[in-house]
């Protein structure tokens, strides 16, 4: 029988207050609260679009010469976006999903079952992974390292549960410079959208005040759940200090992030469904084109620290 704690999707005001000084509690409350709507909010799917997105991230930093791996583990799985899509792409046949948020583990297990994947799940802190030494051939994570207070400790745990020669891949981590421009562009877009939609002719484009207030409260917890922004060289140094071999960091999304953050913020500021499918396709295709330019052209001239997303890989030294 599972001994995992139950999700807490409706935190009390006292819990939220306590979470302001406790990043792990903030992560549990914030992500338990988000678990039910997370896939919609971030346009996460388990079809070709996200399968190729996940596989491309892995290949970009680590290649796929060793596919398929035996047993795979994901840390901070959320609803399962990264590992479930990687498994569908052929990364591994057997997987384990873990997250600090019980609501997220439940959502990931529901998605895995619906997709017919062989996946078990545990509520787990990445700093104390509840699996035996040498259990996994590959460990992955997406947008999780920046939430973990002790990143080096978590990577030491990753190396402990990997078999000798096993690989880890973490993607979707914000860089210092990327976070600087993304946050400013997002804040400007929010201000512009919520101001303009106060004008009487545009009020049909205004999201209900209660939902805007909720977004602002969420933003307050977001400031606590986000613990780090990384320089790619620092990320490599942390992984090496943890004991990893063959360490390599890569970055991606420069102009794509400058488009992506205002677009996502604008979508969050207007009523859900208001923009429709044509807008969604336009935004996605534009992001894809800019990502191509970033990776194939700008990466030759723009320093890697200026890109928004960092990825890091490494292996457990073979004995
Ligand atoms: C931004 S979400 C990303 C979720 C998913 N990987 C994705 O890309 O959609 C970060 C996830 O990390 C989890 N998390 C935060 N701190 C953690 C920790 N110390 N150990 C394990 N998971 C953690 C959160 O609960 C949340 O589900």
PDB file of C-alpha atoms in Angstrom, residues 7 14 30 85 143 157 161 176 178-179 205 212 216 227 235 285 316:
ATOM      1  CA  UNK A   7      -2.449  16.186  -2.306  1.00  0.00           C
ATOM      2  CA  UNK A  14      -1.857  30.055   7.179  1.00  0.00           C
ATOM      3  CA  UNK A  30       1.872  25.633  -5.498  1.00  0.00           C
ATOM      4  CA  UNK A  85       6.948  11.650 -23.877  1.00  0.00           C
ATOM      5  CA  UNK A 143      12.364  22.543 -15.278  1.00  0.00           C
ATOM      6  CA  UNK A 157      21.633  11.502  -5.158  1.00  0.00           C
ATOM      7  CA  UNK A 161      20.755   5.807  -7.886  1.00  0.00           C
ATOM      8  CA  UNK A 176      20.598  34.262 -15.398  1.00  0.00           C
ATOM      9  CA  UNK A 178      17.448  34.738 -19.955  1.00  0.00           C
ATOM     10  CA  UNK A 179      15.491  35.110 -16.729  1.00  0.00           C
ATOM     11  CA  UNK A 205     -10.897  40.756 -23.408  1.00  0.00           C
ATOM     12  CA  UNK A 212      -6.491  37.932 -12.064  1.00  0.00           C
ATOM     13  CA  UNK A 216      -1.224  37.541  -8.468  1.00  0.00           C
ATOM     14  CA  UNK A 227      15.232  29.042  -6.100  1.00  0.00           C
ATOM     15  CA  UNK A 235      25.713  24.221 -13.902  1.00  0.00           C
ATOM     16  CA  UNK A 285       4.844  28.035 -35.515  1.00  0.00           C
ATOM     17  CA  UNK A 316      28.161   8.209 -13.389  1.00  0.00           C
TER      18      UNK A 316
END
